mmCIF file of C-alpha atoms and ligand atoms in Angstrom:
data_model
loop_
_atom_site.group_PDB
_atom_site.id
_atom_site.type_symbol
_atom_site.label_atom_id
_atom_site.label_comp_id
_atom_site.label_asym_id
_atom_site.label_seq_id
_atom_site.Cartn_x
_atom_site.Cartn_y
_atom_site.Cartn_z
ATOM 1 C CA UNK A 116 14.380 46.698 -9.784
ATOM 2 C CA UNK A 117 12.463 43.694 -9.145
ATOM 3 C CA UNK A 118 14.962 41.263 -7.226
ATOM 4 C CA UNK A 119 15.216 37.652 -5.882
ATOM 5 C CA UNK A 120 17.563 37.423 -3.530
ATOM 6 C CA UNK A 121 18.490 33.559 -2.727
ATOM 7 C CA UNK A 122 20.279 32.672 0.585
ATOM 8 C CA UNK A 123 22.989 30.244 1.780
ATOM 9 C CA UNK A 124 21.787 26.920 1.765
ATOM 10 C CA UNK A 125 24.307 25.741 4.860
ATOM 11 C CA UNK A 126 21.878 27.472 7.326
ATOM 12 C CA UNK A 127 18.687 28.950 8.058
ATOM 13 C CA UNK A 128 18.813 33.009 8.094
ATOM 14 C CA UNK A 129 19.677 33.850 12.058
ATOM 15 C CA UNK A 130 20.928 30.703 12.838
ATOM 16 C CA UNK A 131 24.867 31.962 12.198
ATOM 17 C CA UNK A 132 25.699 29.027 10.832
ATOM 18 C CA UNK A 133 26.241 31.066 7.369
ATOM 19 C CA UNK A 134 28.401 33.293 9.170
ATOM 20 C CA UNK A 135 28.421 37.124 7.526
ATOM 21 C CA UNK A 136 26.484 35.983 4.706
ATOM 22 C CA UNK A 137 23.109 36.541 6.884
ATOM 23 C CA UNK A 138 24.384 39.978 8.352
ATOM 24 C CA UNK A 139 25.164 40.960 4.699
ATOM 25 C CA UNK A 140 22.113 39.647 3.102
ATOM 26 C CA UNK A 141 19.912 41.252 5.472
ATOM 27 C CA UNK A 142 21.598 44.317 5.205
ATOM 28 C CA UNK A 143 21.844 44.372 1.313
ATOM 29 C CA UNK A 144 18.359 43.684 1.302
ATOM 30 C CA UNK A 145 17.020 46.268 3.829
ATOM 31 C CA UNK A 146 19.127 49.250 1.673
ATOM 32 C CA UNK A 147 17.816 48.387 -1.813
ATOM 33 C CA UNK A 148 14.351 47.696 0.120
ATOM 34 C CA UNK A 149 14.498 51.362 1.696
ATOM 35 C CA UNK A 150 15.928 52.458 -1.733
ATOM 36 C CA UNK A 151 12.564 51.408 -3.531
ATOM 37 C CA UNK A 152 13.370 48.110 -5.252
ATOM 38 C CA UNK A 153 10.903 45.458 -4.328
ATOM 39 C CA UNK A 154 12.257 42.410 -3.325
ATOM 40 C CA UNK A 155 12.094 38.951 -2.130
ATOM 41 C CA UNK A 156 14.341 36.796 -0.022
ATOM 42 C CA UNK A 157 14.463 32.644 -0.564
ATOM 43 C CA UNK A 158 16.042 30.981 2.342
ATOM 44 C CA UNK A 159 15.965 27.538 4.208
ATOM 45 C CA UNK A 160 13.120 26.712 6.260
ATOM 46 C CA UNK A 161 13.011 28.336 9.585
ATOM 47 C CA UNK A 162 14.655 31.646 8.432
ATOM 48 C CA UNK A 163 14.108 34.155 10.595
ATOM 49 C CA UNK A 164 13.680 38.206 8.884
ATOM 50 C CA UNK A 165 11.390 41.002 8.723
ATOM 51 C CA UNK A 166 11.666 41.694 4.747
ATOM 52 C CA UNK A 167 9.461 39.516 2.734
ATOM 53 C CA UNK A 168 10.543 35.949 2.597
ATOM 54 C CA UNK A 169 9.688 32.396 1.205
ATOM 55 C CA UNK A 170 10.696 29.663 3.220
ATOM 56 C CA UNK A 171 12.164 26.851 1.736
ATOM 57 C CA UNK A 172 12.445 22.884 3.073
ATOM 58 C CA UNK A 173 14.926 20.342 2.634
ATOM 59 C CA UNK A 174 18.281 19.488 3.876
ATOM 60 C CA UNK A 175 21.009 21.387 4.608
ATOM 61 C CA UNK A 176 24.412 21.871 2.581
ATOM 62 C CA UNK A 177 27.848 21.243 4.487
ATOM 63 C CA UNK A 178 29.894 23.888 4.891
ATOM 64 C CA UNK A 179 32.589 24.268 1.961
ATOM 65 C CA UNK A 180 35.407 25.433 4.605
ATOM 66 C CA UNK A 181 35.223 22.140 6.084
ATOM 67 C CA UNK A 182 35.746 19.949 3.169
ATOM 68 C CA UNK A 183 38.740 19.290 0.987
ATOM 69 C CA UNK A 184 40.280 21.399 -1.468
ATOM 70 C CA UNK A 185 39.975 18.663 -4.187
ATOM 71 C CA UNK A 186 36.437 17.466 -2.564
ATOM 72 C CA UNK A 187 33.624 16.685 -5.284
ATOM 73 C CA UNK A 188 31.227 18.423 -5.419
ATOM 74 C CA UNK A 189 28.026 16.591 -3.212
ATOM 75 C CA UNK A 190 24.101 16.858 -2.381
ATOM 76 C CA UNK A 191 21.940 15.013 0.094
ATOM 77 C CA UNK A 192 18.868 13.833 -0.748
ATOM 78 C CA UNK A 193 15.856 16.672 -0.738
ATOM 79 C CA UNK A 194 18.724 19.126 -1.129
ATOM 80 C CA UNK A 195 17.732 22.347 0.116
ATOM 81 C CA UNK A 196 19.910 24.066 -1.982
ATOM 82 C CA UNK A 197 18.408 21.961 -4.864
ATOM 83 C CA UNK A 198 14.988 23.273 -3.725
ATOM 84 C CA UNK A 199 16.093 26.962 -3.173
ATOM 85 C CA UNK A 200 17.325 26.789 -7.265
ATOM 86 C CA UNK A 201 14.040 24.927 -8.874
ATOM 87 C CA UNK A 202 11.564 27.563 -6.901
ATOM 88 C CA UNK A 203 14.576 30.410 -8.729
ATOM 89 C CA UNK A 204 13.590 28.808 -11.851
ATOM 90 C CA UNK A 205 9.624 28.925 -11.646
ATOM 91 C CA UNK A 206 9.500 32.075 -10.465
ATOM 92 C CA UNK A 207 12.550 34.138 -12.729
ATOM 93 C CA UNK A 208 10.058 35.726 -15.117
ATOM 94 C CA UNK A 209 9.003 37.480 -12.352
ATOM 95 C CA UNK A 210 12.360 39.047 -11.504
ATOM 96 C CA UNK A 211 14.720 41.316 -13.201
ATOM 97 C CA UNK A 212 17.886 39.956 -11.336
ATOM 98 C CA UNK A 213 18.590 37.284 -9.632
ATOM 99 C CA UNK A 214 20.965 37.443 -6.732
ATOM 100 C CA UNK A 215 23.211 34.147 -5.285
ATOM 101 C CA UNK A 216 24.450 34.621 -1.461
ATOM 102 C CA UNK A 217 25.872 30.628 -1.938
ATOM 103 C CA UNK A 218 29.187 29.741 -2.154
ATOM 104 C CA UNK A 219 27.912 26.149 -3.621
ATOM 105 C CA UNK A 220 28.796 25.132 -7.101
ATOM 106 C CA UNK A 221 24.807 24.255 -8.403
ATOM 107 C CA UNK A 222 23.841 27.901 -8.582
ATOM 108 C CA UNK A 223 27.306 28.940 -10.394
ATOM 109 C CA UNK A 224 26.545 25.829 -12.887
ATOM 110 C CA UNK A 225 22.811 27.007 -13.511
ATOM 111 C CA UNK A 226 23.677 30.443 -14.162
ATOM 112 C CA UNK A 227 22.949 29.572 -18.094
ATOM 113 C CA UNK A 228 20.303 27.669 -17.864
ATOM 114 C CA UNK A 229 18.041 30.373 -16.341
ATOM 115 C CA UNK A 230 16.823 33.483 -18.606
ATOM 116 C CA UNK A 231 17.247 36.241 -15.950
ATOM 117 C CA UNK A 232 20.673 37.360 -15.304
ATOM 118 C CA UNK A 233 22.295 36.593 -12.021
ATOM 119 C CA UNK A 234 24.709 38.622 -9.653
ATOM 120 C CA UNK A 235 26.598 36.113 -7.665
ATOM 121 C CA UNK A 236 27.814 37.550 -4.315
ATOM 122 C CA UNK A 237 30.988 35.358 -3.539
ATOM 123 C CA UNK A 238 31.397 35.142 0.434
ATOM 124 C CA UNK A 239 34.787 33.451 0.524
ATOM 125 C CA UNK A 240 38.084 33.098 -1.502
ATOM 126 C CA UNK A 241 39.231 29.776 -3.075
ATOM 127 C CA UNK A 242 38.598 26.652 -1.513
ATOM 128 C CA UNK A 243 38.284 23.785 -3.444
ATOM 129 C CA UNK A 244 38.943 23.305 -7.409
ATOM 130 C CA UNK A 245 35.568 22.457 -8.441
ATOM 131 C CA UNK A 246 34.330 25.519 -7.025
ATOM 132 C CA UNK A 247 37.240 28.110 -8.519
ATOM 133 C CA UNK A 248 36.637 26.162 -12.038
ATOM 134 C CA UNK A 249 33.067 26.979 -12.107
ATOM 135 C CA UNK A 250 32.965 30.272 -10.920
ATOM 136 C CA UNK A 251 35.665 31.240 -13.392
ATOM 137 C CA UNK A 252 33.321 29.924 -16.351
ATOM 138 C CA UNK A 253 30.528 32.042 -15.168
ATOM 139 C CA UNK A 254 32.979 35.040 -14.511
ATOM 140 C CA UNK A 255 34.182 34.624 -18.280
ATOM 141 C CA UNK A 256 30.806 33.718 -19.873
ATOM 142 C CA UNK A 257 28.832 36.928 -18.068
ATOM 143 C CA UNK A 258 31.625 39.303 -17.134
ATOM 144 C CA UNK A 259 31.078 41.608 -13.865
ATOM 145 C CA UNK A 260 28.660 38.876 -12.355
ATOM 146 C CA UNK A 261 31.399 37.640 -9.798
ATOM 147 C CA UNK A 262 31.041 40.256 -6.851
ATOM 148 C CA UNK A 263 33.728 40.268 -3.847
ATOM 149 C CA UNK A 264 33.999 41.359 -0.470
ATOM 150 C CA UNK A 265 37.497 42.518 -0.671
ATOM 151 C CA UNK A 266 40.734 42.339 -3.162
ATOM 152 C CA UNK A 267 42.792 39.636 -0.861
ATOM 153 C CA UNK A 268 39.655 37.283 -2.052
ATOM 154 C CA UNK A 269 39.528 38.241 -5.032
ATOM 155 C CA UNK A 270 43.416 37.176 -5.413
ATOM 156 C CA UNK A 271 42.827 34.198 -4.339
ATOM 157 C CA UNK A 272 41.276 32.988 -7.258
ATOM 158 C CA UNK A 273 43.149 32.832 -11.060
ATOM 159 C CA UNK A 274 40.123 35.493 -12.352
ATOM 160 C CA UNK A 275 40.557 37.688 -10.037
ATOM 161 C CA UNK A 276 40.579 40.829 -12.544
ATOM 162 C CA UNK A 277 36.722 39.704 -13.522
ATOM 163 C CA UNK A 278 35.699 40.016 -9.845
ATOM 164 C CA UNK A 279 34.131 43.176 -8.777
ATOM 165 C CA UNK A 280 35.318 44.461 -5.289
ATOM 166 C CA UNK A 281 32.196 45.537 -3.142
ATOM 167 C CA UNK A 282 33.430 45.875 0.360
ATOM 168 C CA UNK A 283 30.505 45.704 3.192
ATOM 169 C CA UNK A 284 27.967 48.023 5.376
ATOM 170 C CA UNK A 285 26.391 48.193 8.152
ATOM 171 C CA UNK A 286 23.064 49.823 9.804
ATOM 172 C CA UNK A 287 25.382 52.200 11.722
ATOM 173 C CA UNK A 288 22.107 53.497 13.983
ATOM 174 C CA UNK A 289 22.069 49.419 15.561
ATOM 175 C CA UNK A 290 25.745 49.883 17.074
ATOM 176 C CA UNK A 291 25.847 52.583 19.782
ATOM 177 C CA UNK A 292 29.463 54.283 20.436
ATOM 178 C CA UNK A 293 30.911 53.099 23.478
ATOM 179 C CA UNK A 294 33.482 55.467 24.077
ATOM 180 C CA UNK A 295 35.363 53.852 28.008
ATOM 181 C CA UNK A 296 35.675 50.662 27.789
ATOM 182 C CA UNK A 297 36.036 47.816 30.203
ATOM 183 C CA UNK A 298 39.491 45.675 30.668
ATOM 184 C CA UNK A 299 38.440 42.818 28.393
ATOM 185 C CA UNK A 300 38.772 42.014 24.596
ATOM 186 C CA UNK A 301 36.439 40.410 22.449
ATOM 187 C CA UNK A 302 36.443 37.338 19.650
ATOM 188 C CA UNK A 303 34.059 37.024 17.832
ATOM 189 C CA UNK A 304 32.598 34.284 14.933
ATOM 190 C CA UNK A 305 32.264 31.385 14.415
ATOM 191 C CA UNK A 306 34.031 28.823 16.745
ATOM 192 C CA UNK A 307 35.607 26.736 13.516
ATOM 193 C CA UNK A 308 39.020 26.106 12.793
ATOM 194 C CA UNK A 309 39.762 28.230 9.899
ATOM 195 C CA UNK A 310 38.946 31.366 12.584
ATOM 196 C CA UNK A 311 41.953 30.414 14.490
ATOM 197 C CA UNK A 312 40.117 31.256 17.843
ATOM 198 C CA UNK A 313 43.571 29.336 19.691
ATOM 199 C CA UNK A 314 45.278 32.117 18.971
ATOM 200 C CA UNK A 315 43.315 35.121 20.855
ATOM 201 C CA UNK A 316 42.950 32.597 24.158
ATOM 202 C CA UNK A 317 46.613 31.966 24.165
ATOM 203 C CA UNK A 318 46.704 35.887 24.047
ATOM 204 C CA UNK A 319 44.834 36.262 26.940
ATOM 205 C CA UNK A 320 46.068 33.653 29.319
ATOM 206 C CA UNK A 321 49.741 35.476 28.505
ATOM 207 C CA UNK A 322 48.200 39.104 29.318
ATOM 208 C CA UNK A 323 45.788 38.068 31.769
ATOM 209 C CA UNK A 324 43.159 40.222 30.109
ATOM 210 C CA UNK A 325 39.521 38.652 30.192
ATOM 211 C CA UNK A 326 38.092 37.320 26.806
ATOM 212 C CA UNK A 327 34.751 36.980 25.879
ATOM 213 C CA UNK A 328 33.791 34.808 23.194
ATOM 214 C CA UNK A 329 30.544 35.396 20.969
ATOM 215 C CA UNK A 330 29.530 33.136 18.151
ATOM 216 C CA UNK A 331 27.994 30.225 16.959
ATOM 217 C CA UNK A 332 29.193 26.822 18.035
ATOM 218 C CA UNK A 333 29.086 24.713 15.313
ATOM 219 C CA UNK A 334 31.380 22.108 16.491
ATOM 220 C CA UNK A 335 31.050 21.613 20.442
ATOM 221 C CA UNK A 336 33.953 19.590 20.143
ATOM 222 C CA UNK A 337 36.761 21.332 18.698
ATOM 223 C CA UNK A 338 35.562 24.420 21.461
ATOM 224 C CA UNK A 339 36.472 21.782 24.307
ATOM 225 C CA UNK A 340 39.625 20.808 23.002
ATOM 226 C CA UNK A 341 40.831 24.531 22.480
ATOM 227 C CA UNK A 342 40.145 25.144 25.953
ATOM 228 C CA UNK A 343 41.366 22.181 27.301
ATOM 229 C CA UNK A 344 44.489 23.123 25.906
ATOM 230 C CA UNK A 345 44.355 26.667 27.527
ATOM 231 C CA UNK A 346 43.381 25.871 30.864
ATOM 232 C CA UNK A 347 44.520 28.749 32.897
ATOM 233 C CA UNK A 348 42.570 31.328 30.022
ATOM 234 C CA UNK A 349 40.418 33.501 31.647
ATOM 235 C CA UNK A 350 38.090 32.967 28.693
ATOM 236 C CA UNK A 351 33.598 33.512 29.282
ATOM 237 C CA UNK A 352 31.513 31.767 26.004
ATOM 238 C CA UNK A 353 28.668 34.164 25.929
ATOM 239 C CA UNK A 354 26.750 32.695 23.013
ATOM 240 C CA UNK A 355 25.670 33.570 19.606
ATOM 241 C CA UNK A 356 23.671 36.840 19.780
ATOM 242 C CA UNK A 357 21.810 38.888 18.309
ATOM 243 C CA UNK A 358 22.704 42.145 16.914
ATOM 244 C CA UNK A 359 21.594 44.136 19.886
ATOM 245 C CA UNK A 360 23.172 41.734 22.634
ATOM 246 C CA UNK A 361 26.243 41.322 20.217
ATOM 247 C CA UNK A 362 26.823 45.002 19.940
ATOM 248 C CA UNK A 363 26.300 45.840 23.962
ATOM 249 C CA UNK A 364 29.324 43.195 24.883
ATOM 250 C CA UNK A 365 31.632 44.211 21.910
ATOM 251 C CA UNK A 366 31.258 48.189 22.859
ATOM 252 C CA UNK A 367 32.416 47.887 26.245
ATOM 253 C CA UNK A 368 34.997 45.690 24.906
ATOM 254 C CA UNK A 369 39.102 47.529 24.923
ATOM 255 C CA UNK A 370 39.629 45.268 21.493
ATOM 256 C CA UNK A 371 38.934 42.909 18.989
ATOM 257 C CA UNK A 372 40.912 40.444 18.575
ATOM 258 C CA UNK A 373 41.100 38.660 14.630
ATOM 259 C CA UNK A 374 42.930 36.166 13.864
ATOM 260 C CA UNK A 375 42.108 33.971 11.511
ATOM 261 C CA UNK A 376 44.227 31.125 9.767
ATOM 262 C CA UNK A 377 42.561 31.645 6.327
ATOM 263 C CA UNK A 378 42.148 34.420 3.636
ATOM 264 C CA UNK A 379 39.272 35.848 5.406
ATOM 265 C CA UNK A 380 37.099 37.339 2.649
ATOM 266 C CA UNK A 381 36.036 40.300 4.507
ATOM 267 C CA UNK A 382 34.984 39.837 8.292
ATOM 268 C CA UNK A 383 31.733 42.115 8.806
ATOM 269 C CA UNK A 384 33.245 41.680 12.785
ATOM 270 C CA UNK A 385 35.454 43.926 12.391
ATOM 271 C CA UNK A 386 33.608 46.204 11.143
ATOM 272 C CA UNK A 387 31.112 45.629 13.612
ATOM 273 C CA UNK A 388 33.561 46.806 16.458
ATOM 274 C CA UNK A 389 34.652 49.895 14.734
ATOM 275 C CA UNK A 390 31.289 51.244 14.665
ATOM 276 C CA UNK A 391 30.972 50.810 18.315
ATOM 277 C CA UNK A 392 34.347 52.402 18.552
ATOM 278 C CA UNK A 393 36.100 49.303 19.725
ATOM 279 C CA UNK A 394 39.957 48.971 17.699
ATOM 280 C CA UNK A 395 40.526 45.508 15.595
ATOM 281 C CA UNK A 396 44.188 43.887 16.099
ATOM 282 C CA UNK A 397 44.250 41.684 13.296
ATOM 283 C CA UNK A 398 46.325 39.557 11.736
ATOM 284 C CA UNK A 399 48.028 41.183 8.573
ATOM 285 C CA UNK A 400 46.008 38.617 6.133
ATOM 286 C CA UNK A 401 42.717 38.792 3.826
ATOM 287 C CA UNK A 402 39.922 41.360 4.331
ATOM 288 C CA UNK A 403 40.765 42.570 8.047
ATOM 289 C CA UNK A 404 44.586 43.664 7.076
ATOM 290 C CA UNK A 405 42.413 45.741 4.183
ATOM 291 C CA UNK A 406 39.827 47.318 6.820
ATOM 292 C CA UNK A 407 41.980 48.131 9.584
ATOM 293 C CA UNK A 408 44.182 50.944 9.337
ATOM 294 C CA UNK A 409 47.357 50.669 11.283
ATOM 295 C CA UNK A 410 47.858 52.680 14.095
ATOM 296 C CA UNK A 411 44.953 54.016 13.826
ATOM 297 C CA UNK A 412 41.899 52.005 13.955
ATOM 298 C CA UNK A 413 43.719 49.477 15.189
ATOM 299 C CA UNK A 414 47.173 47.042 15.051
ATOM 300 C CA UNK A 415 47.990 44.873 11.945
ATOM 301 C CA UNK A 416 49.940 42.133 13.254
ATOM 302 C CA UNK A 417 52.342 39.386 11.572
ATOM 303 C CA UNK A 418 50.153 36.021 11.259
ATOM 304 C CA UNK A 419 49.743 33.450 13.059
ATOM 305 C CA UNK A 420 52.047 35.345 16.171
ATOM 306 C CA UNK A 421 50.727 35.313 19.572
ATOM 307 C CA UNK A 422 53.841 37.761 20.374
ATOM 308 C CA UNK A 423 52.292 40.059 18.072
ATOM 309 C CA UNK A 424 49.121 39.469 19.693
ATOM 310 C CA UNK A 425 50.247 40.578 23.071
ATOM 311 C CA UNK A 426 52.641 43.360 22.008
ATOM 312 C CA UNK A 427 49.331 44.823 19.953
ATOM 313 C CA UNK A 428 46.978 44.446 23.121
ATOM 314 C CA UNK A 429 49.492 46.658 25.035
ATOM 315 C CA UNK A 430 49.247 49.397 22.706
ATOM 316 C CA UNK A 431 45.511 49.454 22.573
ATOM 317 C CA UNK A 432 45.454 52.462 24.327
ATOM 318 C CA UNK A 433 47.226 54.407 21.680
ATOM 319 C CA UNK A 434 43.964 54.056 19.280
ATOM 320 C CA UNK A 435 41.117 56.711 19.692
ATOM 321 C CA UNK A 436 37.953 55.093 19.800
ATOM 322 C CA UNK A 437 36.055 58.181 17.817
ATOM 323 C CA UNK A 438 38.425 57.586 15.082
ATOM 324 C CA UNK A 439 36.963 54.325 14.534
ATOM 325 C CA UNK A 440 33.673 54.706 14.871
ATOM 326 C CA UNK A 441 34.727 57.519 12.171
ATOM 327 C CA UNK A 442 36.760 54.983 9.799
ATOM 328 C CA UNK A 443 33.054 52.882 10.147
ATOM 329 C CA UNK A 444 30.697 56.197 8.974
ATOM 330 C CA UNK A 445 33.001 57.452 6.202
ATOM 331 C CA UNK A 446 33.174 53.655 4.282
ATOM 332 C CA UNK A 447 31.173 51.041 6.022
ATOM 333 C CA UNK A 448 27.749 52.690 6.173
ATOM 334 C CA UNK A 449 24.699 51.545 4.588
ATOM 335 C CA UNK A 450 24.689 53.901 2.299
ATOM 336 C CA UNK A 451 27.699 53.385 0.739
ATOM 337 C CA UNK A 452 27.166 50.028 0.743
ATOM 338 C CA UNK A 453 23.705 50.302 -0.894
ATOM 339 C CA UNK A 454 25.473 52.515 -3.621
ATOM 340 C CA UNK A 455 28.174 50.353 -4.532
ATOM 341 C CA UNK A 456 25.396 47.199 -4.789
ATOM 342 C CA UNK A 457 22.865 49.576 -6.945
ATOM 343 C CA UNK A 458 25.552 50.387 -9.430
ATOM 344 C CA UNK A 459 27.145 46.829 -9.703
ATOM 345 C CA UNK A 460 22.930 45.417 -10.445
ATOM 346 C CA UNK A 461 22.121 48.179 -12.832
ATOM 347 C CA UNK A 462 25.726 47.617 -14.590
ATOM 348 C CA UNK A 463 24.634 43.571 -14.738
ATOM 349 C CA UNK A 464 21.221 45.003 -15.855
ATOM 350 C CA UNK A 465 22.795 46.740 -18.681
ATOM 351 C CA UNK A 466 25.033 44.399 -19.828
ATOM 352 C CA UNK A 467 22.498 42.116 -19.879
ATOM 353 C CA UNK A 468 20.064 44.025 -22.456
HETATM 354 N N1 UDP B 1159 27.490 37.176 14.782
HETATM 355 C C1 UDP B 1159 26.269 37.287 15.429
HETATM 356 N N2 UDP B 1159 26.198 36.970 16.751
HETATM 357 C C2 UDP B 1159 27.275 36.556 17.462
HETATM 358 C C3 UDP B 1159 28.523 36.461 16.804
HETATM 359 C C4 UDP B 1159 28.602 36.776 15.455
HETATM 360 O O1 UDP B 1159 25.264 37.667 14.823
HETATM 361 O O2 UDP B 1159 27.145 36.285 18.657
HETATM 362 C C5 UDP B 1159 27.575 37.501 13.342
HETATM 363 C C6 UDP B 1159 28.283 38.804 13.059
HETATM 364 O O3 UDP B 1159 27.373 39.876 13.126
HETATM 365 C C7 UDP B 1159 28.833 38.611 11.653
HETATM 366 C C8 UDP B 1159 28.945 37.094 11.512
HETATM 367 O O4 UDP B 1159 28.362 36.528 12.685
HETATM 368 O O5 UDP B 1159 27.943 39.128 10.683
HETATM 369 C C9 UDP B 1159 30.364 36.639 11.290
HETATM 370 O O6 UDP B 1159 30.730 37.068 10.031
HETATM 371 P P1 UDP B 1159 32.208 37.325 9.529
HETATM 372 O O7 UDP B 1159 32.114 38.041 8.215
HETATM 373 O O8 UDP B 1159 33.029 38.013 10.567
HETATM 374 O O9 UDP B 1159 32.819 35.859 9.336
HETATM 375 P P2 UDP B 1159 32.305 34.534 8.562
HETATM 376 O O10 UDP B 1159 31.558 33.731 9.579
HETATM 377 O O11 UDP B 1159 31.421 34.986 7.430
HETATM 378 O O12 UDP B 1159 33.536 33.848 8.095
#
């Protein structure tokens, strides 16, 4: 196959201000690349990757999570995304499939205007009405285009029967086993509201247990007031790292902790830790309480309970860290990954014909 892969307008690629899109992009992109397919990738100026990419200006798109749910639809001026979508168009002919990583409504509107058929990747569950309304005419118009990360996203949105469930994968050989850990616990994404972070401080001022943080600040302000309000947290900020740094903290770490106040479509974190053999306590919600298997891999825990929290932290030592690493080999490898992907493009190839 012959694929154009276009990125997240929000961010440039390694920035991590598109979150697990760039992690999953990357990685879809190496496995089909390894697999044969040639491929391109279009993202923002600035983008950092090894595949083949083209490097696109303009300005960037605000984050849908942050607006409201009955928000219109907006673009600034020399709109990035714009830009991403009229290079798409003169170079289609050259493509077999185009595939969208943007959870922006232009793309989803295009989708029949273009000739080539297009396999939208859909990063997050319902968040504003514009958004669900044209996604659901493109998921009715070419059925089995809508691809999900998990079925708690995919329920989130009235078509949810039309979306195609592709879970996530990782390059299991970048995320070395750690099997004794240290006595700290680990959050990790981005520092925004809708991840809850609160929630895992207030966990570890009440157990005492150190916390790293690792992510991308996208709001220096909102990270002051949360510890502020937690002032006795024995909290470090380590920054937003790369894969390598990220995955040298998180093994040593005795848990994850997850706790998001939204219907988290997937959270490649967690599957992140598992493969360094580090258990997830999440909160029983969206694509974590669908990863994590309880008592197991991990603890589910009710939402939005710190008790929970701490009751799950003091069981952490009833989870065998080989079984998660094993949980990570047997469903999140690339592999896997790269097979579910293959089948859902040659499926939209087919249809298509
Ligand atoms: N991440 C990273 N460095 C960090 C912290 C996080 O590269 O220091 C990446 C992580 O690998 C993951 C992404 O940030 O791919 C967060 O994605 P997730 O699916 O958990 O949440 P999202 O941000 O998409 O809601």
């Amino acid at each position: 196959m012959r694929l154009l892969l276009l990125s997240t307008p929000v961010g440039p690629l390694g920035s991590g201000l598109g979150g697990g899109v760039e992690l999953t992009l990357h990685n879809i992109a190496q496995e089909l690349h390894q697999r044969g397919h040639s491929l391109q990738i279009v993202a923002p100026q600035g983008s950092q990757e090894t595949l083949p990419l083209v490097g696109i200006s303009g300005n960037l798109q605000v984050t849908a999570q942050t607006l409201e749910r009955d928000a219109h639809i907006s673009l600034p001026t020399n709109s990035v995304l714009a830009n991403i979508w009229e290079y798409a168009r003169q170079v289609e002919a050259d493509y077999d499939l185009l595939v969208n990583f943007a959870y922006d409504w232009l793309p989803f509107y295009l989708t029949p205007f273009l000739h080539r058929p297009i396999a939208h990747l859909v990063s997050m569950g319902s968040l504003s009405l514009a958004m669900d309304q044209v996604i659901e005419h493109v998921a009715i118009q070419f059925p089995g285009t809508i691809g999900v990360h998990s079925q708690a996203q995919a329920d989130t949105f009235a078509f949810a029967k039309q979306c195609r469930c592709l879970g996530n994968g990782l390059d299991l050989s970048r995320y070395q086993f750690q099997t004794v850990p240290n006595d700290f616990l680990a959050w990790v994404g981005r520092i925004a509201p809708e991840k809850g972070i609160e929630d895992a401080i207030a966990a570890s001022q009440q157990t005492g247990i150190p916390l790293k943080v690792l992510g991308a600040m996208p709001d220096p302000a909102y990270w002051q007031q949360v510890c502020q309000a937690y002032p006795n947290a024995p909290v470090s900020y380590e920054g937003f790292l790369s894969t390598q740094r990220l995955q040298q903290i998180l093994g040593q770490c005795r848990g994850l902790l997850m706790t998001p106040r939204w219907v988290e479509a997937f959270g490649n974190v967690a599957i992140e830790a598992l493969a360094c053999g580090v258990p997830v306590i999440a909160y029983r919600r969206g694509g974590p309480a669908e990863i994590v298997q309880h008592g197991k891999t991990g603890w589910l825990v009710e939402p939005d309970s710190v008790e929970g929290l701490v009751q799950a932290i003091a069981r952490l030592d009833q989870i065998d860290r080989h079984t998660c690493r094993q949980q990570a080999e047997a469903q999140y490898s690339m592999s896997a990954m790269g097979n579910r992907v293959e089948a859902w493009f040659n499926d939209i190839l087919r249809s298509a014909n």
